[in-house]
Amino acid sequence: MAVTIREVASAAGVSVSTVSRAFTAPDQVQPKTRQRILDAAARLGYSPNPAARSLRGGGTGTLGLIVPDIANPFFPPIVKAMQARARRLGYTVLVADSDEREADELETIAAVSKRVDGLVLWASTLTEDRLRELAAQMPLVVVNRHVPGIAEVRISLSAGIAQAVEHLRAYGHRRCAFVNASRTELSRGKSIHESFEALDMSLVELGPYEPRFETGVHAASLVAAHEATAVIAHNDLVALGVLHQMANLGVSVPGQVSVIGIDDTLLASVSTPSLTTIRIDPEEIATRAGDLLIDVIGGRTDTADSPFVEIGSRLILRASTGPAPTH
């Protein structure tokens, strides 16, 4: 038999109405009391009825998450973590894939927006004007995009990239390549170029391409042409493509070329060789994005000030980096 709201109220030592407010209007409940209610609900296995809440308040009880490529191993842990966080707060999550195409993203938004209370858009390909129009129509949070007036989860790669470049310099690398796989996210390339310039190291940029495994395969041949002894790829997926093609070309990693990815996906730790990468915590991203969206839905942010939260990064050392080859 399903757990009732009365059982949760009894377990938490509060009234039924307080339990209801904890899920439907959390800002009206004291944080300690609300946490006690959430703990009791989790312990008993209770979750609010989204359909009933929709009838009462006009909401759907659902959060939308649109990612550019669900096949990228970076995203499944984020989806899972966001679902867990949303469930704890009385929501479900509807996930869709834009396939990194503006037309597909627009079509997906049109379909999903009718069924959710708000949207998280990851690395959106839409113009700023279109995003502002969308934000005027419904609660919106963007990830890896900065648009004044729209709530944002900002992933800062500065620390991780600086650590990566220092690591390569310490190993004697002086000429490196960056495989750029994004036409919309400019901050990543900017941080990489600034870090190399700060240490007076040479950097050649390849791309921009699409952030796919095949991009790394294509770029691997160009790395040798530019005589680079190290590669920083846009993400782990691209870096794994580089590793794969280097092996096909008979190029030793890290003996002849060192390779660094970005994301720290599961595949990074099990590749051959294991991939040195810049870690971004998927659980932290999912939690902060979900919480920020719920705040926007509840009107607890001032979008005029472009509310944002920032997620940091750090270098994870593995076997794909080593000393620069001596000639």
Coordinates of N, CA and C in Angstrom, one line a residue, residues 35-249:
Q35 N 13.5 19.9 6.0 CA 14.4 18.8 5.8 C 14.0 17.6 6.6
R36 N 13.4 17.9 7.8 CA 12.8 16.8 8.6 C 11.7 16.0 7.8
I37 N 10.9 16.8 7.1 CA 9.8 16.2 6.3 C 10.4 15.4 5.2
L38 N 11.4 16.0 4.5 CA 12.0 15.3 3.3 C 12.6 14.0 3.8
D39 N 13.3 14.0 4.9 CA 13.9 12.8 5.5 C 12.9 11.8 5.8
A40 N 11.8 12.2 6.4 CA 10.8 11.2 6.7 C 10.1 10.6 5.5
A41 N 9.9 11.5 4.5 CA 9.3 11.0 3.2 C 10.2 10.0 2.5
A42 N 11.6 10.3 2.5 CA 12.5 9.4 1.9 C 12.6 8.1 2.7
R43 N 12.5 8.2 4.0 CA 12.6 6.9 4.8 C 11.4 6.0 4.6
L44 N 10.2 6.7 4.4 CA 9.0 5.9 4.2 C 8.7 5.5 2.8
G45 N 9.5 6.1 1.9 CA 9.2 5.9 0.5 C 8.1 6.6 -0.1
Y46 N 7.8 7.8 0.5 CA 6.7 8.6 0.0 C 7.1 9.6 -1.1
S47 N 6.3 9.8 -2.1 CA 6.5 10.8 -3.1 C 5.1 11.5 -3.4
P48 N 5.1 12.8 -3.5 CA 3.8 13.5 -3.8 C 3.2 13.1 -5.1
N49 N 2.0 13.2 -5.3 CA 1.3 12.8 -6.5 C 1.3 14.0 -7.5
P50 N 2.2 14.0 -8.5 CA 2.3 15.1 -9.4 C 1.0 15.5 -10.1
A51 N 0.2 14.5 -10.4 CA -1.1 14.8 -11.1 C -2.0 15.6 -10.2
A52 N -2.1 15.2 -8.9 CA -2.9 15.9 -8.0 C -2.4 17.3 -7.8
R53 N -1.1 17.5 -7.7 CA -0.5 18.8 -7.5 C -0.8 19.7 -8.7
S54 N -0.8 19.1 -9.9 CA -1.1 19.8 -11.1 C -2.5 20.4 -11.1
L55 N -3.4 19.6 -10.6 CA -4.8 20.0 -10.6 C -5.0 21.2 -9.6
R56 N -4.2 21.1 -8.5 CA -4.4 22.1 -7.4 C -3.7 23.4 -7.9
G57 N -2.5 23.3 -8.4 CA -1.7 24.5 -8.6 C -1.4 24.9 -10.1
G58 N -1.8 24.1 -11.0 CA -1.6 24.4 -12.4 C -0.2 24.0 -12.9
G59 N 0.6 23.4 -12.0 CA 1.9 22.9 -12.4 C 1.9 21.4 -12.8
T60 N 3.0 21.0 -13.4 CA 3.0 19.6 -13.9 C 3.8 18.7 -12.9
G61 N 4.6 19.3 -12.0 CA 5.4 18.5 -11.1 C 6.6 17.9 -11.9
T62 N 6.9 18.4 -13.0 CA 8.0 17.9 -13.9 C 9.0 19.0 -14.3
L63 N 10.3 18.6 -14.3 CA 11.3 19.5 -14.7 C 11.8 19.0 -16.1
G64 N 12.1 19.9 -17.0 CA 12.7 19.5 -18.3 C 14.2 19.6 -18.4
L65 N 14.8 18.7 -19.0 CA 16.3 18.7 -19.2 C 16.6 18.4 -20.6
I66 N 17.1 19.3 -21.4 CA 17.5 19.1 -22.8 C 19.0 19.1 -22.9
V67 N 19.6 18.0 -23.3 CA 21.0 17.9 -23.5 C 21.4 17.8 -24.9
P68 N 22.6 18.1 -25.3 CA 23.0 18.1 -26.7 C 23.2 16.7 -27.3
D69 N 23.6 15.8 -26.5 CA 23.9 14.4 -27.0 C 23.8 13.4 -25.9
I70 N 22.7 12.7 -25.7 CA 22.6 11.8 -24.7 C 23.5 10.6 -24.8
A71 N 24.1 10.3 -26.0 CA 25.0 9.3 -26.2 C 26.4 9.6 -25.6
N72 N 26.7 10.8 -25.4 CA 27.9 11.2 -24.7 C 27.9 10.7 -23.3
P73 N 28.9 9.9 -22.9 CA 28.9 9.3 -21.6 C 29.0 10.3 -20.4
F74 N 29.2 11.6 -20.7 CA 29.2 12.6 -19.7 C 27.8 12.8 -19.2
F75 N 26.8 12.6 -20.0 CA 25.4 13.1 -19.6 C 24.6 12.1 -18.8
P76 N 24.7 10.7 -19.0 CA 23.9 9.8 -18.2 C 24.0 10.0 -16.7
P77 N 25.3 10.2 -16.1 CA 25.4 10.4 -14.7 C 24.7 11.7 -14.2
I78 N 24.7 12.7 -15.1 CA 24.0 14.0 -14.7 C 22.5 13.8 -14.7
V79 N 22.0 13.1 -15.7 CA 20.5 12.8 -15.8 C 20.1 12.0 -14.5
K80 N 20.9 11.0 -14.2 CA 20.6 10.2 -13.0 C 20.6 11.0 -11.7
A81 N 21.6 11.8 -11.6 CA 21.7 12.6 -10.4 C 20.6 13.7 -10.3
M82 N 20.2 14.3 -11.4 CA 19.2 15.2 -11.4 C 17.8 14.6 -11.1
Q83 N 17.6 13.4 -11.6 CA 16.4 12.7 -11.3 C 16.3 12.4 -9.8
A84 N 17.4 12.0 -9.2 CA 17.4 11.7 -7.8 C 17.1 13.0 -7.0
R85 N 17.7 14.1 -7.4 CA 17.5 15.3 -6.6 C 16.1 15.8 -6.8
A86 N 15.6 15.7 -8.0 CA 14.2 16.2 -8.3 C 13.2 15.3 -7.5
R87 N 13.4 14.0 -7.5 CA 12.5 13.1 -6.8 C 12.5 13.5 -5.3
R88 N 13.6 13.8 -4.8 CA 13.7 14.2 -3.3 C 12.9 15.4 -3.0
L89 N 12.7 16.3 -4.1 CA 12.0 17.6 -3.9 C 10.6 17.5 -4.4
G90 N 10.2 16.3 -4.8 CA 8.8 16.1 -5.2 C 8.5 16.3 -6.7
Y91 N 9.6 16.2 -7.5 CA 9.4 16.4 -9.0 C 9.9 15.2 -9.7
T92 N 9.5 15.1 -11.0 CA 10.1 14.1 -11.9 C 10.9 14.9 -13.0
V93 N 11.6 14.2 -13.8 CA 12.4 14.8 -14.8 C 12.1 14.2 -16.2
L94 N 11.9 15.1 -17.1 CA 11.7 14.7 -18.5 C 12.9 15.1 -19.3
V95 N 13.6 14.1 -19.9 CA 14.9 14.3 -20.6 C 14.7 14.2 -22.1
A96 N 15.3 15.1 -22.8 CA 15.3 15.0 -24.3 C 16.7 15.4 -24.8
D97 N 16.9 15.0 -26.1 CA 18.2 15.2 -26.8 C 18.0 16.1 -28.0
S98 N 18.8 17.2 -28.1 CA 18.6 18.1 -29.2 C 19.5 17.8 -30.4
D99 N 20.4 16.8 -30.2 CA 21.3 16.4 -31.3 C 22.2 17.5 -31.8
E100 N 22.4 18.5 -30.9 CA 23.3 19.6 -31.3 C 22.9 20.4 -32.5
R101 N 21.6 20.4 -32.9 CA 21.1 21.1 -34.0 C 20.0 22.1 -33.6
E102 N 20.1 23.3 -34.1 CA 19.2 24.4 -33.7 C 17.7 24.0 -34.0
A103 N 17.5 23.5 -35.2 CA 16.1 23.1 -35.6 C 15.6 22.0 -34.7
D104 N 16.4 21.0 -34.4 CA 15.9 19.9 -33.5 C 15.7 20.5 -32.1
E105 N 16.6 21.4 -31.7 CA 16.4 21.9 -30.3 C 15.1 22.7 -30.2
L106 N 14.8 23.5 -31.2 CA 13.5 24.3 -31.2 C 12.3 23.3 -31.2
E107 N 12.4 22.3 -32.0 CA 11.3 21.3 -32.1 C 11.1 20.6 -30.7
T108 N 12.2 20.2 -30.1 CA 12.2 19.5 -28.8 C 11.7 20.4 -27.7
I109 N 12.1 21.7 -27.7 CA 11.6 22.6 -26.7 C 10.1 22.8 -26.9
A110 N 9.6 22.9 -28.1 CA 8.2 23.1 -28.3 C 7.4 21.9 -27.8
A111 N 7.9 20.7 -27.9 CA 7.2 19.5 -27.5 C 7.3 19.4 -26.0
V112 N 8.5 19.6 -25.4 CA 8.7 19.4 -24.0 C 8.1 20.5 -23.1
S113 N 8.1 21.7 -23.6 CA 7.7 22.9 -22.7 C 6.3 22.8 -22.3
K114 N 5.4 22.1 -23.0 CA 4.0 21.9 -22.7 C 3.8 21.0 -21.5
R115 N 4.8 20.2 -21.2 CA 4.7 19.1 -20.2 C 5.5 19.3 -19.0
V116 N 6.2 20.5 -18.8 CA 7.1 20.7 -17.7 C 6.8 22.1 -17.1
D117 N 7.3 22.3 -15.8 CA 7.2 23.5 -15.1 C 8.3 24.5 -15.5
G118 N 9.4 23.9 -16.0 CA 10.6 24.7 -16.3 C 11.6 23.9 -17.1
L119 N 12.6 24.5 -17.7 CA 13.6 23.8 -18.5 C 15.0 24.1 -18.1
V120 N 15.9 23.1 -18.2 CA 17.3 23.3 -18.1 C 17.8 23.0 -19.5
L121 N 18.4 24.0 -20.2 CA 19.0 23.8 -21.5 C 20.5 23.7 -21.4
W122 N 21.1 22.7 -21.9 CA 22.5 22.5 -21.8 C 23.2 22.8 -23.2
A123 N 24.1 23.8 -23.1 CA 24.9 24.2 -24.3 C 24.0 24.5 -25.5
S124 N 23.0 25.3 -25.2 CA 22.0 25.6 -26.2 C 22.6 26.2 -27.5
T125 N 22.1 25.8 -28.7 CA 22.6 26.3 -29.9 C 21.8 27.6 -30.4
L126 N 20.7 27.9 -29.6 CA 19.8 29.0 -29.9 C 20.5 30.4 -29.7
T127 N 20.0 31.4 -30.5 CA 20.6 32.7 -30.3 C 20.1 33.3 -29.0
E128 N 20.8 34.4 -28.6 CA 20.4 35.0 -27.3 C 19.0 35.5 -27.4
D129 N 18.6 36.1 -28.5 CA 17.2 36.6 -28.6 C 16.2 35.5 -28.4
R130 N 16.4 34.3 -29.0 CA 15.5 33.2 -28.9 C 15.4 32.7 -27.5
L131 N 16.6 32.7 -26.8 CA 16.6 32.3 -25.4 C 15.9 33.2 -24.5
R132 N 16.0 34.5 -24.8 CA 15.3 35.5 -24.0 C 13.8 35.4 -24.2
E133 N 13.4 35.1 -25.4 CA 12.0 34.9 -25.7 C 11.4 33.7 -24.9
L134 N 12.2 32.7 -24.9 CA 11.8 31.5 -24.2 C 11.8 31.7 -22.7
A135 N 12.8 32.4 -22.2 CA 12.8 32.7 -20.7 C 11.6 33.6 -20.3
A136 N 11.1 34.4 -21.3 CA 9.9 35.2 -21.0 C 8.6 34.4 -20.9
Q137 N 8.7 33.2 -21.5 CA 7.5 32.4 -21.6 C 7.4 31.3 -20.5
M138 N 8.6 30.9 -19.9 CA 8.6 29.9 -18.9 C 9.9 30.0 -18.1
P139 N 10.0 29.4 -16.9 CA 11.2 29.3 -16.1 C 12.3 28.6 -16.9
L140 N 13.5 29.2 -16.9 CA 14.6 28.6 -17.7 C 15.9 28.8 -17.0
V141 N 16.7 27.7 -17.1 CA 18.1 27.8 -16.7 C 19.0 27.3 -17.8
V142 N 20.1 28.0 -18.1 CA 21.0 27.5 -19.2 C 22.3 27.1 -18.5
V143 N 22.9 26.1 -19.1 CA 24.2 25.5 -18.7 C 25.2 25.7 -19.8
N144 N 26.4 26.2 -19.5 CA 27.4 26.4 -20.5 C 27.0 27.5 -21.6
R145 N 26.1 28.4 -21.2 CA 25.8 29.5 -22.0 C 25.6 30.7 -21.1
H146 N 26.0 31.9 -21.5 CA 25.8 33.1 -20.7 C 24.9 34.0 -21.5
V147 N 23.7 34.3 -21.0 CA 22.8 35.2 -21.6 C 22.3 36.1 -20.5
P148 N 22.6 37.4 -20.5 CA 22.2 38.3 -19.5 C 20.7 38.2 -19.3
G149 N 20.3 38.1 -18.0 CA 18.9 38.1 -17.6 C 18.4 36.6 -17.5
I150 N 19.2 35.6 -17.8 CA 18.7 34.2 -17.7 C 19.6 33.5 -16.7
A151 N 18.9 32.8 -15.8 CA 19.6 32.0 -14.7 C 20.6 31.0 -15.4
E152 N 21.8 30.8 -14.8 CA 22.8 30.1 -15.5 C 23.6 29.2 -14.5
V153 N 24.0 28.0 -14.9 CA 24.9 27.2 -14.2 C 26.2 27.3 -15.0
R154 N 27.2 27.9 -14.4 CA 28.5 28.2 -15.1 C 29.5 27.2 -14.7
I155 N 30.1 26.5 -15.6 CA 31.1 25.5 -15.4 C 32.5 26.2 -15.6
S156 N 33.2 26.4 -14.6 CA 34.5 27.0 -14.7 C 35.6 26.0 -14.8
L157 N 36.3 26.0 -16.0 CA 37.4 25.1 -16.2 C 38.7 25.7 -16.0
S158 N 38.7 26.9 -15.5 CA 40.0 27.7 -15.4 C 41.0 26.9 -14.5
A159 N 40.6 26.5 -13.3 CA 41.5 25.8 -12.4 C 42.0 24.5 -13.0
G160 N 41.1 23.7 -13.6 CA 41.5 22.4 -14.2 C 42.4 22.6 -15.4
I161 N 42.1 23.6 -16.2 CA 43.0 23.8 -17.4 C 44.3 24.3 -17.0
A162 N 44.4 25.3 -16.0 CA 45.7 25.8 -15.5 C 46.5 24.6 -15.0
Q163 N 45.9 23.7 -14.2 CA 46.7 22.5 -13.7 C 47.2 21.7 -14.9
A164 N 46.3 21.5 -15.9 CA 46.7 20.7 -17.0 C 47.9 21.2 -17.8
V165 N 47.9 22.5 -18.0 CA 49.0 23.2 -18.8 C 50.2 23.2 -17.9
E166 N 50.1 23.4 -16.6 CA 51.3 23.3 -15.8 C 51.9 21.9 -15.8
H167 N 51.0 20.9 -15.8 CA 51.4 19.5 -15.8 C 52.2 19.2 -17.1
L168 N 51.7 19.7 -18.2 CA 52.4 19.5 -19.5 C 53.8 20.2 -19.5
R169 N 53.8 21.4 -19.0 CA 55.1 22.2 -19.0 C 56.1 21.5 -18.1
A170 N 55.7 21.0 -17.0 CA 56.6 20.2 -16.1 C 57.2 19.0 -16.8
Y171 N 56.4 18.4 -17.7 CA 56.9 17.2 -18.4 C 57.7 17.6 -19.7
G172 N 57.9 18.9 -19.9 CA 58.8 19.3 -21.0 C 58.1 19.6 -22.3
H173 N 56.7 19.6 -22.3 CA 56.0 19.9 -23.6 C 56.0 21.4 -23.8
R174 N 56.3 21.8 -25.1 CA 56.3 23.2 -25.4 C 55.4 23.5 -26.6
R175 N 55.1 22.5 -27.4 CA 54.2 22.7 -28.6 C 53.0 21.8 -28.5
C176 N 51.8 22.3 -28.3 CA 50.7 21.5 -28.0 C 49.5 21.9 -29.0
A177 N 48.5 21.0 -29.0 CA 47.3 21.2 -29.8 C 46.1 21.2 -29.0
F178 N 45.1 22.0 -29.4 CA 43.8 22.0 -28.7 C 42.8 21.7 -29.8
V179 N 42.0 20.6 -29.6 CA 41.0 20.2 -30.5 C 39.7 20.8 -30.0
N180 N 39.3 21.9 -30.8 CA 38.1 22.6 -30.4 C 36.9 22.0 -31.1
A181 N 35.9 21.6 -30.3 CA 34.7 20.9 -30.8 C 33.4 21.6 -30.4
S182 N 33.5 22.9 -30.4 CA 32.2 23.7 -30.1 C 32.3 25.1 -30.9
R183 N 31.2 25.4 -31.5 CA 31.1 26.7 -32.1 C 30.4 27.8 -31.3
T184 N 29.8 27.3 -30.2 CA 29.0 28.2 -29.3 C 29.7 28.5 -28.0
E185 N 30.4 27.5 -27.4 CA 31.0 27.7 -26.1 C 32.4 28.2 -26.3
L186 N 32.6 29.5 -26.0 CA 33.9 30.2 -26.3 C 34.8 30.2 -25.1
S187 N 34.2 30.0 -23.9 CA 35.0 30.2 -22.7 C 36.1 29.1 -22.5
R188 N 35.8 27.9 -23.0 CA 36.7 26.8 -22.9 C 38.0 27.1 -23.6
G189 N 37.8 27.5 -24.9 CA 39.0 27.8 -25.7 C 39.7 29.0 -25.2
K190 N 39.0 30.0 -24.7 CA 39.6 31.2 -24.2 C 40.5 30.8 -23.0
S191 N 40.0 30.0 -22.1 CA 40.8 29.6 -20.9 C 42.1 28.8 -21.3
I192 N 41.9 28.0 -22.3 CA 43.1 27.2 -22.7 C 44.1 28.1 -23.3
H193 N 43.7 29.0 -24.2 CA 44.7 29.9 -24.8 C 45.4 30.8 -23.8
E194 N 44.6 31.3 -22.9 CA 45.2 32.1 -21.8 C 46.2 31.4 -21.0
S195 N 45.9 30.1 -20.6 CA 46.8 29.3 -19.8 C 48.1 29.0 -20.5
F196 N 48.1 28.8 -21.8 CA 49.3 28.5 -22.6 C 50.1 29.8 -22.7
E197 N 49.4 30.9 -23.0 CA 50.2 32.2 -23.2 C 50.9 32.6 -21.8
A198 N 50.2 32.3 -20.7 CA 50.8 32.7 -19.4 C 52.1 31.9 -19.2
L199 N 52.2 30.7 -19.7 CA 53.4 29.9 -19.5 C 54.4 29.9 -20.7
D200 N 54.0 30.8 -21.7 CA 54.8 31.0 -22.9 C 55.0 29.7 -23.6
M201 N 53.9 29.0 -23.8 CA 53.9 27.7 -24.5 C 53.1 27.9 -25.8
S202 N 53.6 27.2 -26.9 CA 53.0 27.3 -28.2 C 51.7 26.4 -28.3
L203 N 50.6 26.9 -28.9 CA 49.4 26.2 -29.0 C 48.8 26.4 -30.4
V204 N 48.5 25.3 -31.0 CA 47.7 25.3 -32.3 C 46.3 24.8 -32.1
E205 N 45.3 25.5 -32.6 CA 43.9 25.1 -32.4 C 43.4 24.5 -33.7
L206 N 42.8 23.3 -33.5 CA 42.2 22.5 -34.6 C 40.7 22.6 -34.5
G207 N 40.0 22.9 -35.5 CA 38.6 23.0 -35.5 C 38.1 24.5 -35.7
P208 N 36.8 24.8 -35.3 CA 35.9 23.9 -34.5 C 35.3 22.8 -35.3
Y209 N 35.1 21.7 -34.6 CA 34.4 20.6 -35.1 C 33.1 20.3 -34.2
E210 N 32.6 19.1 -34.4 CA 31.5 18.7 -33.5 C 32.1 17.8 -32.3
P211 N 31.5 17.9 -31.1 CA 32.1 17.2 -30.0 C 31.8 15.7 -30.0
R212 N 32.4 15.0 -31.0 CA 32.1 13.6 -31.2 C 33.4 12.8 -31.2
F213 N 33.3 11.5 -31.0 CA 34.5 10.5 -31.1 C 35.2 10.7 -32.5
E214 N 34.4 10.8 -33.5 CA 35.0 10.9 -34.9 C 35.9 12.1 -35.0
T215 N 35.5 13.2 -34.3 CA 36.4 14.4 -34.4 C 37.8 14.1 -33.9
G216 N 37.9 13.3 -32.8 CA 39.2 13.0 -32.3 C 40.0 12.1 -33.3
V217 N 39.3 11.2 -34.0 CA 39.9 10.4 -35.0 C 40.5 11.2 -36.1
H218 N 39.7 12.2 -36.6 CA 40.1 13.1 -37.6 C 41.3 14.0 -37.2
A219 N 41.2 14.5 -35.9 CA 42.2 15.4 -35.5 C 43.6 14.8 -35.2
A220 N 43.6 13.5 -34.9 CA 44.8 12.8 -34.5 C 45.9 12.9 -35.6
S221 N 45.5 12.8 -36.9 CA 46.4 12.9 -38.0 C 47.0 14.3 -38.1
L222 N 46.1 15.3 -37.8 CA 46.6 16.7 -37.9 C 47.6 17.1 -36.8
V223 N 47.5 16.4 -35.6 CA 48.4 16.7 -34.5 C 49.8 16.4 -35.0
A224 N 50.0 15.3 -35.7 CA 51.4 14.9 -36.1 C 51.9 15.9 -37.1
A225 N 51.0 16.4 -38.0 CA 51.4 17.4 -39.0 C 51.8 18.7 -38.4
H226 N 51.3 19.0 -37.2 CA 51.7 20.3 -36.6 C 52.8 20.1 -35.6
E227 N 53.3 18.8 -35.5 CA 54.5 18.5 -34.6 C 54.2 18.8 -33.2
A228 N 52.9 18.6 -32.8 CA 52.5 18.8 -31.4 C 52.9 17.6 -30.6
T229 N 53.4 17.8 -29.4 CA 53.7 16.6 -28.5 C 52.7 16.4 -27.4
A230 N 51.6 17.2 -27.4 CA 50.6 17.0 -26.4 C 49.3 17.6 -27.0
V231 N 48.2 17.0 -26.6 CA 46.8 17.4 -27.1 C 45.9 17.6 -25.9
I232 N 45.2 18.7 -25.9 CA 44.0 18.9 -25.0 C 42.8 18.8 -25.9
A233 N 41.9 17.9 -25.6 CA 40.7 17.7 -26.4 C 39.5 18.4 -25.7
H234 N 38.5 18.8 -26.5 CA 37.3 19.5 -26.0 C 36.6 18.7 -24.9
N235 N 36.6 17.4 -25.1 CA 36.0 16.6 -24.0 C 36.6 15.2 -24.1
D236 N 36.2 14.3 -23.2 CA 36.7 12.9 -23.1 C 36.4 12.2 -24.4
L237 N 35.2 12.4 -25.0 CA 34.8 11.6 -26.2 C 35.7 11.9 -27.3
V238 N 36.1 13.2 -27.5 CA 37.0 13.6 -28.5 C 38.4 13.0 -28.2
A239 N 38.8 13.1 -27.0 CA 40.1 12.6 -26.5 C 40.2 11.1 -26.8
L240 N 39.2 10.3 -26.6 CA 39.2 8.9 -26.8 C 39.3 8.6 -28.3
G241 N 38.7 9.5 -29.2 CA 38.9 9.3 -30.6 C 40.4 9.5 -31.0
V242 N 41.0 10.5 -30.3 CA 42.5 10.8 -30.5 C 43.3 9.5 -30.1
L243 N 43.0 9.0 -29.0 CA 43.7 7.8 -28.5 C 43.5 6.6 -29.5
H244 N 42.3 6.4 -29.9 CA 42.0 5.3 -30.9 C 42.8 5.5 -32.1
Q245 N 42.8 6.6 -32.7 CA 43.5 6.8 -34.0 C 45.0 6.8 -33.8
M246 N 45.5 7.3 -32.7 CA 47.0 7.3 -32.4 C 47.4 5.8 -32.4
A247 N 46.6 4.9 -31.8 CA 47.0 3.5 -31.8 C 47.0 3.0 -33.2
N248 N 46.0 3.3 -34.0 CA 46.0 2.9 -35.4 C 47.2 3.4 -36.2
L249 N 47.7 4.5 -35.9 CA 48.8 5.1 -36.6 C 50.1 4.7 -36.1

